[in-house]
Coordinates of C-alpha atoms in Angstrom, one line a residue:
M1 CA -6.4 27.6 22.9
E2 CA -7.4 30.3 25.4
Q3 CA -10.0 32.5 23.8
G4 CA -9.0 36.1 23.1
K5 CA -5.4 35.7 24.1
A6 CA -2.9 36.6 21.4
P7 CA -1.4 33.3 20.3
A8 CA 2.3 32.9 19.9
G9 CA 4.5 30.5 18.1
R10 CA 3.1 28.4 15.3
I11 CA -0.5 27.6 14.7
R12 CA -1.7 24.8 12.3
F13 CA -5.1 24.7 10.6
G14 CA -5.9 22.5 7.6
A15 CA -2.9 22.5 5.2
F16 CA -1.6 25.8 6.6
E17 CA 0.7 26.8 9.3
A18 CA 1.0 30.4 10.6
D19 CA 4.2 31.4 12.3
L20 CA 3.0 34.3 14.4
R21 CA 6.4 35.4 15.6
A22 CA 7.9 35.5 12.2
G23 CA 4.7 36.8 10.6
E24 CA 4.8 34.0 8.0
L25 CA 2.1 31.8 6.5
R26 CA 3.0 28.5 5.0
K27 CA 1.2 25.8 3.1
K28 CA 2.6 22.3 3.7
G29 CA 6.0 23.9 4.4
A30 CA 6.1 26.4 1.4
K31 CA 6.0 30.0 2.3
L32 CA 3.1 32.0 0.9
K33 CA 3.1 35.7 0.0
L34 CA 0.8 37.6 2.3
Q35 CA 0.8 41.3 3.1
E36 CA 1.0 42.6 6.7
Q37 CA -2.7 43.6 7.1
P38 CA -4.2 40.3 5.9
F39 CA -1.8 38.5 8.2
Q40 CA -2.7 40.7 11.2
I41 CA -6.4 39.8 10.6
L42 CA -5.5 36.2 10.5
R43 CA -3.6 36.6 13.8
V44 CA -6.7 38.1 15.5
L45 CA -9.0 35.4 14.1
L46 CA -6.6 32.7 15.3
A47 CA -6.7 34.2 18.7
N48 CA -10.5 33.7 18.8
P49 CA -11.2 30.4 16.9
G50 CA -15.0 29.8 16.7
E51 CA -15.8 33.2 18.0
V52 CA -17.1 36.3 16.2
V53 CA -14.5 39.0 15.8
T54 CA -16.4 42.2 15.1
R55 CA -15.5 44.8 12.5
E56 CA -14.9 47.3 15.3
E57 CA -12.4 45.0 17.0
L58 CA -10.5 44.6 13.8
R59 CA -10.5 48.4 13.3
A60 CA -9.2 49.0 16.8
R61 CA -6.4 46.4 16.5
I62 CA -5.2 46.9 12.9
W63 CA -6.3 50.4 11.8
P64 CA -5.4 52.9 14.5
I65 CA -7.8 55.8 15.1
D66 CA -5.4 58.3 13.5
T67 CA -5.1 56.3 10.3
F68 CA -6.8 58.1 7.5
V69 CA -8.0 55.4 5.2
D70 CA -11.3 54.1 3.9
F71 CA -11.8 51.4 6.6
D72 CA -14.5 49.5 4.8
H73 CA -12.5 49.3 1.6
G74 CA -9.3 48.4 3.4
L75 CA -11.0 45.6 5.4
Y76 CA -12.7 44.2 2.3
T77 CA -9.4 44.2 0.4
A78 CA -7.4 42.6 3.3
I79 CA -10.1 39.9 3.8
T80 CA -10.1 39.2 0.1
K81 CA -6.3 38.8 0.0
L82 CA -6.4 36.5 3.0
R83 CA -9.0 34.3 1.5
E84 CA -7.1 34.2 -1.8
A85 CA -4.0 33.0 0.1
L86 CA -6.1 30.3 1.9
R87 CA -8.0 29.5 -1.3
D88 CA -11.1 30.0 0.7
S89 CA -14.6 31.1 -0.4
S90 CA -17.1 33.5 1.1
E91 CA -19.9 31.4 -0.3
K92 CA -18.6 28.1 1.0
P93 CA -16.1 29.0 3.7
R94 CA -13.7 26.5 5.1
F95 CA -11.8 28.9 7.2
I96 CA -13.3 32.4 7.4
E97 CA -17.0 32.9 7.8
T98 CA -18.6 36.3 7.1
L99 CA -21.4 37.4 9.5
S100 CA -23.2 40.1 7.7
R101 CA -22.8 43.6 9.4
R102 CA -21.1 42.0 12.4
G103 CA -17.7 40.6 11.5
Y104 CA -15.9 37.4 10.9
R105 CA -15.4 34.0 12.5
F106 CA -12.6 31.5 12.0
I107 CA -14.4 28.2 11.7
A108 CA -11.7 25.6 11.1
R109 CA -10.0 23.7 13.9
V110 CA -6.6 25.1 15.0
E111 CA -3.8 23.5 17.0
R112 CA -0.6 24.8 18.4
V113 CA 2.5 23.3 16.8
P114 CA 5.0 22.0 19.4
A115 CA 8.3 24.0 19.4
S116 CA 10.2 20.8 18.7
S117 CA 8.0 19.9 15.7
N118 CA 10.1 20.3 12.5
P119 CA 8.5 19.3 9.2
P120 CA 10.5 17.0 7.0
T121 CA 12.3 18.2 3.9
S122 CA 9.7 18.0 1.1
I123 CA 10.3 17.7 -2.6
A124 CA 8.4 17.3 -5.9
I125 CA 10.1 15.7 -8.9
L126 CA 8.3 16.8 -12.0
P127 CA 8.2 14.8 -15.2
F128 CA 11.2 15.9 -17.3
V129 CA 10.5 18.1 -20.3
F130 CA 11.7 17.5 -23.9
L131 CA 13.4 20.6 -25.4
S132 CA 13.1 19.4 -28.9
D133 CA 10.8 17.2 -31.0
V134 CA 11.9 13.6 -31.1
D135 CA 10.6 10.5 -32.9
E136 CA 11.5 8.2 -30.1
P137 CA 8.9 7.3 -27.4
R138 CA 8.7 9.9 -24.7
S139 CA 8.7 7.5 -21.8
L140 CA 12.0 9.1 -20.5
S141 CA 9.9 12.1 -19.3
L142 CA 8.0 10.2 -16.6
G143 CA 10.6 7.5 -16.4
F144 CA 13.3 9.8 -14.9
A145 CA 10.8 11.2 -12.4
D146 CA 9.5 7.8 -11.3
A147 CA 13.0 6.5 -10.8
L148 CA 14.1 9.5 -8.7
I149 CA 10.9 9.4 -6.7
T150 CA 11.6 5.8 -5.8
V151 CA 15.1 6.6 -4.6
L152 CA 14.0 9.5 -2.4
G153 CA 10.9 7.5 -1.2
N154 CA 13.3 5.4 0.9
L155 CA 14.8 8.4 2.8
P156 CA 13.4 8.6 6.4
D157 CA 13.5 12.4 6.6
V158 CA 12.4 13.5 3.1
A159 CA 8.8 13.7 2.0
V160 CA 8.6 13.2 -1.7
L161 CA 5.4 13.6 -3.7
P162 CA 4.5 10.2 -5.3
T163 CA 4.3 9.8 -9.0
S164 CA 0.5 10.1 -9.0
A165 CA 0.8 13.7 -7.5
V166 CA 3.0 15.0 -10.3
L167 CA 1.8 12.9 -13.2
N168 CA -0.1 15.6 -15.0
Y169 CA 1.3 18.7 -13.4
P170 CA 2.0 21.3 -16.1
G171 CA 5.0 22.8 -14.4
G172 CA 5.7 26.5 -14.7
T173 CA 8.3 29.2 -15.2
D174 CA 8.1 30.4 -11.6
P175 CA 9.6 27.6 -9.4
G176 CA 8.6 29.4 -6.2
G177 CA 5.0 29.4 -7.4
V178 CA 5.3 25.7 -8.2
C179 CA 6.5 25.0 -4.7
R180 CA 3.6 26.9 -3.2
D181 CA 1.1 25.2 -5.5
L182 CA 2.4 21.7 -4.7
G183 CA 3.1 22.4 -1.0
V184 CA 6.7 21.5 -1.0
R185 CA 10.0 23.1 -0.1
H186 CA 12.0 21.8 -3.2
I187 CA 11.2 21.0 -6.8
L188 CA 13.4 19.2 -9.2
Q189 CA 12.9 20.1 -12.8
G190 CA 14.7 18.4 -15.7
H191 CA 15.0 18.9 -19.4
I192 CA 15.9 16.3 -22.0
Q193 CA 17.2 17.0 -25.5
K194 CA 18.7 14.9 -28.4
L195 CA 22.3 15.6 -29.4
G196 CA 23.0 13.5 -32.4
E197 CA 23.2 9.9 -31.2
Q198 CA 23.3 10.9 -27.6
W199 CA 20.9 12.5 -25.1
R200 CA 21.5 15.3 -22.6
V201 CA 19.5 15.8 -19.4
S202 CA 19.8 19.0 -17.4
I203 CA 18.4 19.3 -13.9
Q204 CA 17.8 22.1 -11.4
L205 CA 16.9 21.8 -7.7
F206 CA 15.0 24.8 -6.4
D207 CA 14.7 25.6 -2.7
A208 CA 11.7 27.8 -1.8
V209 CA 13.1 28.8 1.6
V210 CA 16.2 30.5 0.2
Q211 CA 14.4 31.2 -3.1
K212 CA 17.1 30.0 -5.4
I213 CA 18.5 27.1 -7.3
V214 CA 20.7 25.1 -4.9
F215 CA 21.9 22.4 -7.3
S216 CA 22.1 22.0 -11.0
D217 CA 24.0 19.7 -13.4
K218 CA 24.0 18.2 -16.9
Y219 CA 24.5 14.6 -18.0
D220 CA 25.1 13.1 -21.4
F221 CA 23.9 9.5 -22.0
T222 CA 22.8 7.0 -24.5
T223 CA 19.7 4.8 -24.3
E224 CA 21.9 1.9 -23.2
N225 CA 23.0 3.7 -19.9
T226 CA 19.8 5.5 -19.1
F227 CA 19.4 3.6 -15.8
E228 CA 22.9 4.4 -14.7
I229 CA 22.4 8.1 -15.2
Q230 CA 19.2 7.9 -13.2
D231 CA 21.1 6.3 -10.3
E232 CA 23.8 8.9 -10.5
I233 CA 21.3 11.8 -10.5
G234 CA 19.6 10.2 -7.5
R235 CA 22.9 10.0 -5.7
R236 CA 23.7 13.6 -6.3
L237 CA 20.2 14.7 -5.4
V238 CA 20.3 12.9 -2.1
E239 CA 23.7 14.5 -1.3
S240 CA 22.4 17.9 -2.2
L241 CA 19.6 17.4 0.3
H242 CA 22.3 16.7 3.0
N243 CA 21.3 13.1 3.3
Q244 CA 23.3 9.9 3.4
F245 CA 22.6 7.8 0.3
P246 CA 20.5 4.8 1.0
F247 CA 22.8 2.0 -0.3
A248 CA 20.0 -0.5 0.2
V249 CA 18.0 1.1 -2.7
R250 CA 18.1 -1.2 -5.7
K251 CA 19.6 0.1 -8.9
S252 CA 17.2 1.3 -11.6
R253 CA 18.3 -1.4 -14.0
D254 CA 17.2 -4.0 -11.5
R255 CA 13.8 -2.3 -11.0
Y256 CA 12.8 -1.6 -14.6
S257 CA 13.2 -3.5 -17.9
S258 CA 16.2 -3.1 -20.2
N259 CA 13.9 -4.0 -23.1
P260 CA 13.0 -0.5 -24.5
Q261 CA 9.6 -1.6 -25.8
A262 CA 8.6 -3.2 -22.4
Y263 CA 9.9 0.0 -20.6
D264 CA 7.9 2.3 -22.9
E265 CA 4.7 0.2 -22.5
F266 CA 5.2 0.1 -18.7
I267 CA 5.5 3.9 -18.4
S268 CA 2.4 4.4 -20.5
G269 CA 0.5 1.9 -18.3
L270 CA 1.8 3.5 -15.1
R271 CA 0.5 6.8 -16.3
E272 CA -3.0 5.4 -16.9
S273 CA -3.0 3.4 -13.7
Y274 CA -3.4 6.5 -11.5
S275 CA -6.7 7.5 -13.1
D276 CA -10.0 6.7 -11.3
R277 CA -11.9 6.0 -14.5
P278 CA -12.6 2.4 -15.7
E279 CA -11.6 3.2 -19.3
S280 CA -8.2 4.4 -18.1
A281 CA -7.8 1.2 -16.0
K282 CA -8.5 -0.9 -19.1
S283 CA -6.0 1.1 -21.1
A284 CA -3.4 0.7 -18.4
I285 CA -4.0 -3.1 -18.5
E286 CA -3.4 -3.2 -22.2
H287 CA -0.1 -1.3 -21.9
L288 CA 1.1 -3.4 -19.0
S289 CA 0.1 -6.6 -20.7
R290 CA 2.2 -5.7 -23.7
A291 CA 5.1 -4.8 -21.3
V292 CA 5.2 -8.3 -19.8
A293 CA 4.8 -9.8 -23.2
Y294 CA 7.9 -8.0 -24.4
D295 CA 9.7 -8.9 -21.2
P296 CA 8.1 -11.8 -19.2
A297 CA 10.6 -11.2 -16.4
F298 CA 9.6 -7.6 -15.8
A299 CA 8.4 -8.1 -12.2
L300 CA 7.4 -4.4 -11.5
S301 CA 5.1 -4.5 -14.6
H302 CA 3.5 -7.8 -13.4
A303 CA 2.9 -6.2 -10.0
T304 CA 1.4 -3.0 -11.4
L305 CA -0.8 -5.1 -13.8
S306 CA -2.0 -7.2 -10.8
Y307 CA -2.9 -4.1 -8.9
V308 CA -4.8 -2.4 -11.8
C309 CA -6.8 -5.6 -12.5
M310 CA -7.7 -6.0 -8.9
N311 CA -8.7 -2.3 -8.6
L312 CA -10.9 -2.6 -11.7
H313 CA -12.5 -5.8 -10.2
F314 CA -13.0 -4.1 -6.7
T315 CA -14.4 -0.8 -7.9
F316 CA -16.0 -1.1 -11.3
D317 CA -16.4 -4.6 -12.7
A318 CA -16.9 -7.8 -10.7
H319 CA -16.2 -10.1 -13.6
R320 CA -14.0 -12.9 -12.5
T321 CA -11.6 -12.5 -15.4
W322 CA -10.0 -9.4 -13.7
L323 CA -9.6 -11.3 -10.4
E324 CA -7.9 -14.3 -12.2
R325 CA -5.5 -12.0 -14.0
A326 CA -4.7 -10.0 -10.8
E327 CA -3.8 -13.2 -9.0
H328 CA -1.8 -14.6 -11.9
H329 CA 0.4 -11.5 -12.3
G330 CA 0.7 -10.9 -8.6
K331 CA 2.1 -14.4 -8.0
R332 CA 4.4 -14.0 -11.0
A333 CA 5.8 -10.7 -9.7
L334 CA 6.7 -12.1 -6.3
A335 CA 8.1 -15.3 -7.9
L336 CA 10.4 -13.1 -10.0
D337 CA 11.3 -10.7 -7.1
P338 CA 10.3 -11.8 -3.6
D339 CA 11.3 -8.4 -2.2
L340 CA 9.4 -6.1 -4.6
P341 CA 7.3 -3.7 -2.5
E342 CA 4.7 -3.3 -5.3
G343 CA 4.4 -7.1 -5.5
H344 CA 3.4 -7.4 -1.8
F345 CA 1.1 -4.4 -2.2
A346 CA -0.7 -6.1 -5.1
R347 CA -1.0 -9.2 -2.9
A348 CA -2.4 -7.1 0.0
Y349 CA -4.9 -5.5 -2.4
S350 CA -6.1 -8.9 -3.5
L351 CA -6.4 -10.3 0.0
W352 CA -8.5 -7.4 1.2
S353 CA -11.3 -7.7 -1.3
P354 CA -14.8 -9.3 -1.6
A355 CA -13.2 -12.1 -3.7
K356 CA -11.0 -13.1 -0.8
N357 CA -13.6 -12.3 1.9
F358 CA -11.6 -9.4 3.3
Q359 CA -8.8 -11.2 5.0
H360 CA -7.9 -8.4 7.4
A361 CA -5.0 -9.9 9.3
E362 CA -3.3 -11.4 6.2
A363 CA -3.6 -8.1 4.3
I364 CA -2.2 -6.1 7.2
E365 CA 0.8 -8.5 7.3
A366 CA 1.4 -8.0 3.6
L367 CA 1.2 -4.2 3.9
E368 CA 3.7 -4.2 6.8
K369 CA 6.0 -6.2 4.5
V370 CA 5.6 -3.5 1.9
L371 CA 6.4 -0.7 4.4
T372 CA 9.5 -2.5 5.6
L373 CA 10.8 -2.6 2.1
Q374 CA 9.7 0.9 1.1
P375 CA 8.7 3.0 4.2
N376 CA 7.2 6.0 2.3
L377 CA 4.9 4.2 -0.1
E378 CA 1.8 6.4 0.2
R379 CA -0.6 3.8 -1.2
A380 CA 0.4 1.3 1.4
H381 CA -0.1 3.6 4.3
N382 CA -3.5 4.6 3.1
R383 CA -4.6 1.0 2.4
L384 CA -3.4 0.0 5.9
G385 CA -5.4 2.9 7.3
T386 CA -8.5 1.8 5.5
I387 CA -8.3 -1.8 6.7
L388 CA -7.7 -0.6 10.3
L389 CA -10.7 1.7 10.0
H390 CA -12.9 -1.2 9.0
I391 CA -11.8 -3.4 11.9
G392 CA -12.3 -0.7 14.5
R393 CA -8.7 0.2 15.2
L394 CA -9.5 3.9 14.8
K395 CA -6.4 5.4 16.5
E396 CA -4.1 3.2 14.5
A397 CA -6.1 4.1 11.3
H398 CA -5.6 7.8 12.0
A399 CA -1.8 7.2 12.5
A400 CA -1.6 5.3 9.2
Y401 CA -3.3 8.0 7.3
E402 CA -1.0 10.6 8.9
Q403 CA 2.0 8.6 7.8
G404 CA 0.5 8.5 4.3
Q405 CA 0.2 12.2 4.4
R406 CA 3.9 12.5 5.3
S407 CA 4.7 10.5 2.2
N408 CA 2.6 12.9 0.1
P409 CA 2.7 16.5 1.6
K410 CA 0.5 17.6 -1.4
N411 CA -2.5 16.1 0.4
L412 CA -3.0 17.2 4.0
L413 CA -4.6 13.8 4.8
S414 CA -6.4 11.1 3.0
H415 CA -10.0 12.0 2.9
N416 CA -10.7 8.7 4.6
I417 CA -9.6 10.4 7.8
N418 CA -13.2 11.8 7.8
F419 CA -14.5 8.3 8.4
V420 CA -12.2 8.0 11.4
H421 CA -13.9 11.1 12.9
L422 CA -17.3 9.8 12.0
Y423 CA -16.8 6.3 13.4
S424 CA -15.2 7.8 16.6
G425 CA -18.3 9.9 17.2
D426 CA -16.7 13.3 16.4
F427 CA -19.6 14.2 14.1
A428 CA -18.7 18.0 14.0
R429 CA -15.2 17.3 12.8
A430 CA -16.5 14.8 10.3
Q431 CA -18.9 17.4 8.9
E432 CA -16.1 19.9 8.6
G433 CA -14.1 17.4 6.7
A434 CA -17.0 16.4 4.5
D435 CA -17.5 20.0 3.4
A436 CA -13.8 20.4 2.5
W437 CA -13.8 17.0 0.7
L438 CA -16.6 17.9 -1.6
Q439 CA -15.2 21.4 -2.2
E440 CA -11.9 19.9 -3.2
S441 CA -13.4 17.1 -5.2
P442 CA -16.8 18.2 -6.7
G443 CA -18.7 15.2 -8.0
N444 CA -16.6 12.6 -6.1
K445 CA -18.9 9.6 -5.4
Y446 CA -17.6 9.0 -2.0
A447 CA -17.6 12.6 -0.9
L448 CA -21.3 12.9 -2.0
W449 CA -22.2 9.8 -0.1
F450 CA -20.3 10.8 3.0
R451 CA -21.5 14.4 3.3
P452 CA -25.1 13.7 4.6
Q453 CA -24.0 11.2 7.2
P454 CA -22.8 13.5 10.0
A455 CA -26.1 15.4 9.8
L456 CA -28.1 12.1 9.9
L457 CA -26.2 11.0 12.9
T458 CA -26.8 14.2 14.8
G459 CA -30.5 14.3 13.8
D460 CA -30.4 17.3 11.6
L461 CA -32.7 15.7 9.1
D462 CA -33.3 18.9 7.0
L463 CA -29.6 19.4 6.4
A464 CA -29.2 15.7 5.7
D465 CA -32.1 15.9 3.2
Q466 CA -30.5 18.8 1.5
R467 CA -27.1 17.1 1.2
L468 CA -28.6 13.8 0.2
A469 CA -30.6 15.4 -2.6
E470 CA -27.3 16.6 -4.1
A471 CA -26.0 13.0 -4.0
V472 CA -29.2 11.5 -5.4
S473 CA -29.1 14.1 -8.3
Q474 CA -25.7 12.7 -9.4
L475 CA -25.8 9.1 -8.2
A476 CA -29.5 8.1 -8.4
D477 CA -28.7 4.4 -8.9
E478 CA -25.7 4.1 -6.5
P479 CA -26.5 1.5 -3.8
L480 CA -24.6 3.5 -1.2
V481 CA -26.7 6.5 -1.8
V482 CA -30.0 4.7 -2.3
S483 CA -29.7 2.8 1.1
L484 CA -28.7 6.1 2.8
Q485 CA -31.8 7.6 1.3
G486 CA -33.8 4.8 2.9
L487 CA -32.3 5.6 6.2
L488 CA -33.5 9.2 6.0
H489 CA -37.0 8.0 5.1
A490 CA -36.8 5.7 8.2
R491 CA -35.8 8.6 10.4
R492 CA -38.9 10.5 9.1
H493 CA -41.2 7.5 9.8
Q494 CA -41.8 7.0 6.0
T495 CA -41.8 3.3 6.4
D496 CA -42.9 2.2 2.9
L497 CA -40.3 4.5 1.2
A498 CA -37.6 3.3 3.5
R499 CA -38.3 -0.3 2.7
Q500 CA -38.4 0.5 -1.0
C501 CA -35.0 2.1 -0.9
A502 CA -33.6 -0.9 1.1
R503 CA -34.8 -3.3 -1.6
R504 CA -33.8 -1.1 -4.5
A505 CA -30.3 -0.7 -3.2
L506 CA -29.8 -4.5 -3.7
D507 CA -30.9 -4.4 -7.3
F508 CA -27.8 -2.6 -8.6
P509 CA -24.4 -4.2 -9.2
R510 CA -22.3 -1.1 -8.5
S511 CA -20.0 -0.4 -5.5
F512 CA -19.0 -4.1 -5.6
G513 CA -16.1 -3.6 -3.2
H514 CA -18.2 -1.4 -0.8
T515 CA -21.3 -3.7 -0.6
H516 CA -20.7 -4.1 3.1
H517 CA -21.5 -0.4 3.6
T518 CA -24.8 -0.8 1.7
Y519 CA -25.6 -3.8 4.0
Y520 CA -24.8 -1.8 7.1
Q521 CA -27.1 1.1 6.0
I522 CA -29.9 -1.4 5.3
A523 CA -29.3 -2.8 8.8
C524 CA -29.7 0.8 10.1
V525 CA -32.9 1.2 8.1
Y526 CA -34.6 -1.8 9.7
A527 CA -33.2 -1.0 13.2
V528 CA -34.8 2.5 13.0
L529 CA -38.1 0.9 11.8
G530 CA -38.0 -1.4 14.8
E531 CA -37.6 -4.6 12.7
T532 CA -34.7 -5.8 14.8
Q533 CA -34.5 -9.3 13.5
K534 CA -34.0 -8.1 9.9
A535 CA -31.6 -5.4 11.2
M536 CA -29.5 -8.0 13.0
A537 CA -29.3 -10.2 9.9
W538 CA -28.1 -7.3 7.7
L539 CA -25.6 -6.2 10.3
E540 CA -24.2 -9.7 10.3
S541 CA -24.1 -9.7 6.5
S542 CA -22.1 -6.4 6.8
V543 CA -19.6 -8.0 9.1
D544 CA -19.3 -11.2 7.0
T545 CA -18.5 -9.0 4.0
G546 CA -15.8 -6.9 5.6
F547 CA -17.2 -4.1 7.7
T548 CA -16.4 -4.9 11.3
C549 CA -16.1 -1.5 12.9
W550 CA -17.4 -2.5 16.3
P551 CA -16.8 0.8 18.1
F552 CA -19.1 2.5 15.7
F553 CA -21.7 -0.2 16.0
R554 CA -21.9 0.7 19.8
L555 CA -22.3 4.4 19.3
D556 CA -24.4 4.6 16.1
P557 CA -27.8 6.0 17.2
H558 CA -29.4 4.2 14.3
L559 CA -28.7 0.9 15.9
E560 CA -30.1 1.9 19.3
S561 CA -32.9 -0.7 19.1
L562 CA -30.2 -3.4 18.9
H563 CA -27.8 -2.2 21.6
Q564 CA -29.4 -4.2 24.4
K565 CA -30.0 -7.3 22.4
P566 CA -27.9 -10.3 23.6
E567 CA -27.1 -11.3 20.0
F568 CA -25.8 -7.7 19.3
K569 CA -23.7 -7.8 22.4
R570 CA -22.2 -11.2 21.5
L571 CA -21.4 -10.0 18.0
V572 CA -19.7 -6.8 19.1
A573 CA -17.8 -8.5 22.0
G574 CA -16.5 -11.1 19.6
L575 CA -15.3 -8.5 17.1
E576 CA -13.6 -6.5 19.9
H577 CA -11.9 -9.6 21.2
E578 CA -10.7 -10.6 17.7
F579 CA -9.5 -7.3 16.4
S580 CA -8.2 -5.7 19.6
A581 CA -5.8 -8.6 20.0
L582 CA -4.4 -8.1 16.4
K583 CA -0.8 -6.8 16.6
I584 CA 0.1 -4.0 14.3
E585 CA 3.9 -3.9 14.1
R586 CA 4.4 -0.5 12.4
L587 CA 2.1 1.7 14.4

């Protein structure tokens, strides 16, 4: 963007979009309330991204000389309101940086939105709320939402938040506020109540653009025809969004189990499956195991059980029992239903794991099958992006993550996009993303591990030390962090400490699925120390266990001592030949 020139049209930054002609600020499509003066400040800052805008400039542009107000108070108030709208912080700014006694600077990346770029219709379907106490299991609450999310997830021009995004959302009395908070244009809220032997479900579809309810209805049903009511609501909802109903979408009765006990256990297991805690994963496994015991032909529960077992094995517990259970239930799911998207996703998850030696091509093929069957499955897009990232197909990885974001407008992009920037050599953008990641997810293991890396790669060792210290304070025994600490010691010529960290990183059983990154960082330690034979051996171990990002190998300054070695050139050339030729159908 030309510096100093007043921008026009729409400007995008982070999760936000400013329509400078209309004077509107939106977050993921939902309009935010912002007064005129804060918006005018935003307009000036967007005209000068990365540049200091002085207090005097803001006074001249926004507060005319004949305006009799307390300028300092007015500016402070307007900046505060702008930061509140952006959920920004003066202490840890993501967008607006304060320069004491001078002015302000817009520090995030900005991009002009093409005039033809129209965001898809977006919607969140919240778990339905019971209006009265009932003795029956409350699986209908999440069950209705999950069924409708599945229907809308097949529409090409509707972005629907996945079940994981709304699972624990508390809702609210202000539908416009809910839309802003979730970053969607529409929300569907439903209420369930018991009427004698029957149930009644009431639904309301709210549109944040026109600020009103655009569709509402009531349906009476019994437990025997719950699935038919879900299908009917889905049909009416699609029609209200001015869409043609996807007749290829399977009926709810075919997707779920008609056994009420199996259905209740499945919904309970589904809820637990979205947590990133090992105890929740084990609880999910218990519920899902009971579901398939009640209904051995419940394919979706077999598939979900397979995924959860494999995720537990990949992330937390390398015990072979979880792998065996994952494979058993994954095969059972596809035997029962060869066209079940979740069944193919579970298979892909198993194929791309240490237990299966990271079968990149086969896992990609399985994920493409998933996305053929259900184009908007966020997990599949993000998993595909992660595999492409690891094999050096960085542009395609970026595209896959972007498609995953379209499937879940609540998240601007998967935080894994930061690795795309890092491995592409865009260290400044990687650092920007790292700061935002940790701010949004304090204490996240991967955010803490990632954040020092851009500084290490650019040689800012003091900053890397500061950020690595934060990671060590919370993850002292994490191999990813310990090996990275060894790399910092190597950069500072602290040879003994570097070697100690490299050895210690191998003593811990954690990060089972990410061991290849530990091996890679150990390779970097020895390469920086000049022990090229050891470095090459550990680099080959990293490749053998799944990390084959050959473009990054070529540009990583920590591997500089290897770059001219014939064996390094042969390794990288072989990886480039193998993975550049791999055809990706959906990107």
